[in-house]
Amino acid sequence: MKSQNVLISILLASAGIPAAFAEPAVKAPSAAALNRTVSVTLPDSEHVFPPGAGAEIANSQCMICHSAGMVTRQPPLRFGEWKAEINKMRTAYGAPMPAEQVDELATYLTVIKGKQ
Ligand code: HEC
């Protein structure tokens, strides 16, 4: 019972009026309900980057936070734009990719998804 209800009950009781708002009893969930298990099937993440020089960097660095499709479904970019995109992942989102791999990965992404 909330403290203001207790206070009102006391006031009503002292005036000889029964409190009309007794709170409903909260039913505790049964042990069976608390211990139930659920089974979920997560989608397969078998989609990796297409083979090619630099694919291992993409597979190991770019699927930490999202799918390969998040990258391969984007519109094609130029080398410099891919570099900027990779660096955005590193600086804005905290991708742990070493700086010295940026050029190799940008070259790979330009090969698989590049624009002249
Ligand atoms: C630390 C987490 C993280 C890592 C690692 C990461 N990304 Fe991302 N990436 C994100 C987030 C967050 C988004 C934005 C998702 C959204 O908008 O829903 C994103 C989105 C993208 C997009 C979509 C366009 C955009 O800018 O939003 C591209 C392309 C992309 N990432 C490329 C890459 C590449 C290439 C790598 C490998 C170096 C990489 N990401 C690694 C977090 C990460």
PDB file of C-alpha atoms and ligand atoms in Angstrom:
ATOM      1  CA  MET A   1       0.000   0.000   0.000  1.00  0.00           C
ATOM      2  CA  LYS A   2       1.360   3.425  -0.916  1.00  0.00           C
ATOM      3  CA  SER A   3       2.175   5.714   2.001  1.00  0.00           C
ATOM      4  CA  GLN A   4      -0.449   8.311   1.018  1.00  0.00           C
ATOM      5  CA  ASN A   5      -3.066   5.494   0.945  1.00  0.00           C
ATOM      6  CA  VAL A   6      -1.975   4.424   4.418  1.00  0.00           C
ATOM      7  CA  LEU A   7      -2.360   7.999   5.593  1.00  0.00           C
ATOM      8  CA  ILE A   8      -5.809   8.286   3.980  1.00  0.00           C
ATOM      9  CA  SER A   9      -6.817   4.913   5.540  1.00  0.00           C
ATOM     10  CA  ILE A  10      -5.801   6.170   8.952  1.00  0.00           C
ATOM     11  CA  LEU A  11      -7.714   9.409   8.435  1.00  0.00           C
ATOM     12  CA  LEU A  12     -10.801   7.558   7.156  1.00  0.00           C
ATOM     13  CA  ALA A  13     -10.580   4.955   9.921  1.00  0.00           C
ATOM     14  CA  SER A  14     -10.276   7.658  12.565  1.00  0.00           C
ATOM     15  CA  ALA A  15     -13.447   9.201  11.096  1.00  0.00           C
ATOM     16  CA  GLY A  16     -15.133   5.763  11.200  1.00  0.00           C
ATOM     17  CA  ILE A  17     -15.186   5.395   7.392  1.00  0.00           C
ATOM     18  CA  PRO A  18     -13.811   2.119   5.939  1.00  0.00           C
ATOM     19  CA  ALA A  19     -11.194   2.563   3.219  1.00  0.00           C
ATOM     20  CA  ALA A  20     -12.703   1.518  -0.098  1.00  0.00           C
ATOM     21  CA  PHE A  21      -9.513   1.149  -2.064  1.00  0.00           C
ATOM     22  CA  ALA A  22      -7.716  -1.882  -0.665  1.00  0.00           C
ATOM     23  CA  GLU A  23      -4.967  -2.692  -3.158  1.00  0.00           C
ATOM     24  CA  PRO A  24      -5.371  -5.974  -5.051  1.00  0.00           C
ATOM     25  CA  ALA A  25      -2.989  -8.692  -3.883  1.00  0.00           C
ATOM     26  CA  VAL A  26      -0.124  -9.128  -6.331  1.00  0.00           C
ATOM     27  CA  LYS A  27       0.185 -12.767  -7.311  1.00  0.00           C
ATOM     28  CA  ALA A  28       3.785 -13.958  -7.374  1.00  0.00           C
ATOM     29  CA  PRO A  29       4.753 -15.812 -10.573  1.00  0.00           C
ATOM     30  CA  SER A  30       5.042 -19.564 -10.083  1.00  0.00           C
ATOM     31  CA  ALA A  31       8.462 -21.212  -9.934  1.00  0.00           C
ATOM     32  CA  ALA A  32       7.651 -22.970 -13.200  1.00  0.00           C
ATOM     33  CA  ALA A  33       7.022 -19.643 -14.883  1.00  0.00           C
ATOM     34  CA  LEU A  34      10.314 -18.262 -13.609  1.00  0.00           C
ATOM     35  CA  ASN A  35      12.356 -21.307 -14.617  1.00  0.00           C
ATOM     36  CA  ARG A  36      11.004 -21.793 -18.103  1.00  0.00           C
ATOM     37  CA  THR A  37      13.541 -21.966 -20.898  1.00  0.00           C
ATOM     38  CA  VAL A  38      13.147 -20.549 -24.345  1.00  0.00           C
ATOM     39  CA  SER A  39      14.805 -21.670 -27.521  1.00  0.00           C
ATOM     40  CA  VAL A  40      15.670 -19.221 -30.251  1.00  0.00           C
ATOM     41  CA  THR A  41      17.232 -19.809 -33.621  1.00  0.00           C
ATOM     42  CA  LEU A  42      19.513 -17.014 -34.689  1.00  0.00           C
ATOM     43  CA  PRO A  43      19.947 -16.330 -38.402  1.00  0.00           C
ATOM     44  CA  ASP A  44      22.985 -17.964 -39.960  1.00  0.00           C
ATOM     45  CA  SER A  45      25.812 -15.572 -40.524  1.00  0.00           C
ATOM     46  CA  GLU A  46      27.440 -17.574 -43.273  1.00  0.00           C
ATOM     47  CA  HIS A  47      27.796 -14.586 -45.548  1.00  0.00           C
ATOM     48  CA  VAL A  48      31.405 -13.609 -45.713  1.00  0.00           C
ATOM     49  CA  PHE A  49      33.163 -11.201 -48.015  1.00  0.00           C
ATOM     50  CA  PRO A  50      33.904 -12.398 -51.546  1.00  0.00           C
ATOM     51  CA  PRO A  51      37.370 -13.903 -51.970  1.00  0.00           C
ATOM     52  CA  GLY A  52      40.262 -11.687 -52.992  1.00  0.00           C
ATOM     53  CA  ALA A  53      43.354  -9.972 -51.645  1.00  0.00           C
ATOM     54  CA  GLY A  54      42.295  -8.267 -48.430  1.00  0.00           C
ATOM     55  CA  ALA A  55      39.190 -10.395 -47.862  1.00  0.00           C
ATOM     56  CA  GLU A  56      40.630 -11.770 -44.599  1.00  0.00           C
ATOM     57  CA  ILE A  57      40.944  -8.225 -43.239  1.00  0.00           C
ATOM     58  CA  ALA A  58      37.311  -7.549 -44.125  1.00  0.00           C
ATOM     59  CA  ASN A  59      36.162 -10.887 -42.664  1.00  0.00           C
ATOM     60  CA  SER A  60      38.055 -10.400 -39.430  1.00  0.00           C
ATOM     61  CA  GLN A  61      37.605  -6.633 -38.951  1.00  0.00           C
ATOM     62  CA  CYS A  62      34.336  -5.655 -40.565  1.00  0.00           C
ATOM     63  CA  MET A  63      32.018  -8.319 -39.188  1.00  0.00           C
ATOM     64  CA  ILE A  64      32.710  -7.559 -35.537  1.00  0.00           C
ATOM     65  CA  CYS A  65      29.701  -5.250 -35.373  1.00  0.00           C
ATOM     66  CA  HIS A  66      27.619  -5.948 -38.470  1.00  0.00           C
ATOM     67  CA  SER A  67      27.200  -8.311 -41.384  1.00  0.00           C
ATOM     68  CA  ALA A  68      29.268  -8.333 -44.547  1.00  0.00           C
ATOM     69  CA  GLY A  69      26.046  -7.336 -46.315  1.00  0.00           C
ATOM     70  CA  MET A  70      26.044  -4.018 -44.464  1.00  0.00           C
ATOM     71  CA  VAL A  71      29.171  -3.265 -46.510  1.00  0.00           C
ATOM     72  CA  THR A  72      28.483  -5.096 -49.782  1.00  0.00           C
ATOM     73  CA  ARG A  73      24.945  -3.724 -50.152  1.00  0.00           C
ATOM     74  CA  GLN A  74      26.157  -0.114 -50.141  1.00  0.00           C
ATOM     75  CA  PRO A  75      26.449   1.814 -53.386  1.00  0.00           C
ATOM     76  CA  PRO A  76      29.918   1.568 -54.984  1.00  0.00           C
ATOM     77  CA  LEU A  77      32.529   4.013 -53.704  1.00  0.00           C
ATOM     78  CA  ARG A  78      35.872   5.319 -54.917  1.00  0.00           C
ATOM     79  CA  PHE A  79      39.111   4.288 -53.197  1.00  0.00           C
ATOM     80  CA  GLY A  80      39.268   7.543 -51.186  1.00  0.00           C
ATOM     81  CA  GLU A  81      35.626   7.210 -50.190  1.00  0.00           C
ATOM     82  CA  TRP A  82      36.187   3.637 -48.963  1.00  0.00           C
ATOM     83  CA  LYS A  83      39.159   4.883 -46.976  1.00  0.00           C
ATOM     84  CA  ALA A  84      36.986   7.570 -45.395  1.00  0.00           C
ATOM     85  CA  GLU A  85      34.284   4.975 -44.662  1.00  0.00           C
ATOM     86  CA  ILE A  86      36.790   2.630 -42.997  1.00  0.00           C
ATOM     87  CA  ASN A  87      38.218   5.495 -40.982  1.00  0.00           C
ATOM     88  CA  LYS A  88      34.718   6.485 -39.915  1.00  0.00           C
ATOM     89  CA  MET A  89      34.267   2.929 -38.587  1.00  0.00           C
ATOM     90  CA  ARG A  90      37.544   3.307 -36.702  1.00  0.00           C
ATOM     91  CA  THR A  91      37.105   6.794 -35.276  1.00  0.00           C
ATOM     92  CA  ALA A  92      33.328   7.203 -34.898  1.00  0.00           C
ATOM     93  CA  TYR A  93      32.356   3.619 -34.045  1.00  0.00           C
ATOM     94  CA  GLY A  94      35.574   2.314 -32.480  1.00  0.00           C
ATOM     95  CA  ALA A  95      36.455  -0.449 -34.962  1.00  0.00           C
ATOM     96  CA  PRO A  96      39.736  -1.863 -33.637  1.00  0.00           C
ATOM     97  CA  MET A  97      41.302  -2.113 -37.102  1.00  0.00           C
ATOM     98  CA  PRO A  98      44.976  -1.143 -37.293  1.00  0.00           C
ATOM     99  CA  ALA A  99      45.676   2.020 -39.329  1.00  0.00           C
ATOM    100  CA  GLU A 100      48.282   0.219 -41.457  1.00  0.00           C
ATOM    101  CA  GLN A 101      45.591  -2.092 -42.904  1.00  0.00           C
ATOM    102  CA  VAL A 102      43.329   0.731 -44.108  1.00  0.00           C
ATOM    103  CA  ASP A 103      44.881   1.079 -47.589  1.00  0.00           C
ATOM    104  CA  GLU A 104      44.864  -2.670 -48.270  1.00  0.00           C
ATOM    105  CA  LEU A 105      41.234  -2.955 -47.181  1.00  0.00           C
ATOM    106  CA  ALA A 106      40.190   0.129 -49.158  1.00  0.00           C
ATOM    107  CA  THR A 107      41.869  -1.394 -52.235  1.00  0.00           C
ATOM    108  CA  TYR A 108      39.981  -4.647 -51.699  1.00  0.00           C
ATOM    109  CA  LEU A 109      36.647  -2.849 -51.211  1.00  0.00           C
ATOM    110  CA  THR A 110      37.276  -0.802 -54.354  1.00  0.00           C
ATOM    111  CA  VAL A 111      37.867  -4.057 -56.267  1.00  0.00           C
ATOM    112  CA  ILE A 112      34.645  -5.699 -55.023  1.00  0.00           C
ATOM    113  CA  LYS A 113      32.494  -2.564 -54.786  1.00  0.00           C
ATOM    114  CA  GLY A 114      34.315   0.243 -56.532  1.00  0.00           C
ATOM    115  CA  LYS A 115      33.413   3.156 -58.691  1.00  0.00           C
ATOM    116  CA  GLN A 116      35.723   4.748 -61.263  1.00  0.00           C
TER     117      GLN A 116
HETATM  118  C1  HEC B   1      32.953  -1.173 -33.791  1.00  0.00           C
HETATM  119  C2  HEC B   1      31.828  -1.544 -34.618  1.00  0.00           C
HETATM  120  C3  HEC B   1      32.026  -1.535 -36.121  1.00  0.00           C
HETATM  121  C4  HEC B   1      33.013  -2.164 -36.836  1.00  0.00           C
HETATM  122  C5  HEC B   1      34.147  -3.034 -36.327  1.00  0.00           C
HETATM  123  C6  HEC B   1      32.745  -1.852 -38.227  1.00  0.00           C
HETATM  124  N1  HEC B   1      31.623  -1.093 -38.327  1.00  0.00           N
HETATM  125 FE1  HEC B   1      30.731  -0.492 -40.057  1.00  0.00          FE
HETATM  126  N2  HEC B   1      29.185   0.261 -39.000  1.00  0.00           N
HETATM  127  C7  HEC B   1      29.108   0.328 -37.644  1.00  0.00           C
HETATM  128  C8  HEC B   1      27.907   1.024 -37.274  1.00  0.00           C
HETATM  129  C9  HEC B   1      27.436   1.312 -35.850  1.00  0.00           C
HETATM  130  C10 HEC B   1      27.263   1.366 -38.475  1.00  0.00           C
HETATM  131  C11 HEC B   1      25.975   2.138 -38.656  1.00  0.00           C
HETATM  132  C12 HEC B   1      24.844   1.167 -38.591  1.00  0.00           C
HETATM  133  C13 HEC B   1      23.538   1.853 -38.819  1.00  0.00           C
HETATM  134  O1  HEC B   1      23.504   2.987 -39.307  1.00  0.00           O
HETATM  135  O2  HEC B   1      22.527   1.207 -38.527  1.00  0.00           O
HETATM  136  C14 HEC B   1      28.089   0.855 -39.547  1.00  0.00           C
HETATM  137  C15 HEC B   1      27.779   0.981 -40.888  1.00  0.00           C
HETATM  138  C16 HEC B   1      28.632   0.674 -41.930  1.00  0.00           C
HETATM  139  C17 HEC B   1      28.376   0.943 -43.324  1.00  0.00           C
HETATM  140  C18 HEC B   1      27.101   1.560 -43.903  1.00  0.00           C
HETATM  141  C19 HEC B   1      27.291   2.997 -44.223  1.00  0.00           C
HETATM  142  C20 HEC B   1      27.446   3.857 -43.013  1.00  0.00           C
HETATM  143  O3  HEC B   1      28.418   4.620 -42.987  1.00  0.00           O
HETATM  144  O4  HEC B   1      26.624   3.782 -42.080  1.00  0.00           O
HETATM  145  C21 HEC B   1      29.488   0.545 -44.010  1.00  0.00           C
HETATM  146  C22 HEC B   1      29.742   0.636 -45.511  1.00  0.00           C
HETATM  147  C23 HEC B   1      30.409  -0.002 -43.039  1.00  0.00           C
HETATM  148  N3  HEC B   1      29.861   0.072 -41.783  1.00  0.00           N
HETATM  149  C24 HEC B   1      31.646  -0.494 -43.358  1.00  0.00           C
HETATM  150  C25 HEC B   1      32.498  -1.106 -42.452  1.00  0.00           C
HETATM  151  C26 HEC B   1      33.779  -1.675 -42.807  1.00  0.00           C
HETATM  152  C27 HEC B   1      34.377  -1.678 -44.218  1.00  0.00           C
HETATM  153  C28 HEC B   1      34.300  -2.188 -41.665  1.00  0.00           C
HETATM  154  C29 HEC B   1      35.636  -2.887 -41.494  1.00  0.00           C
HETATM  155  C30 HEC B   1      36.750  -2.059 -41.295  1.00  0.00           C
HETATM  156  C31 HEC B   1      33.367  -1.894 -40.573  1.00  0.00           C
HETATM  157  N4  HEC B   1      32.280  -1.245 -41.105  1.00  0.00           N
HETATM  158  C32 HEC B   1      33.541  -2.264 -39.263  1.00  0.00           C
HETATM  159  C33 HEC B   1      30.007  -0.185 -36.742  1.00  0.00           C
HETATM  160  C34 HEC B   1      31.146  -0.887 -37.067  1.00  0.00           C
END
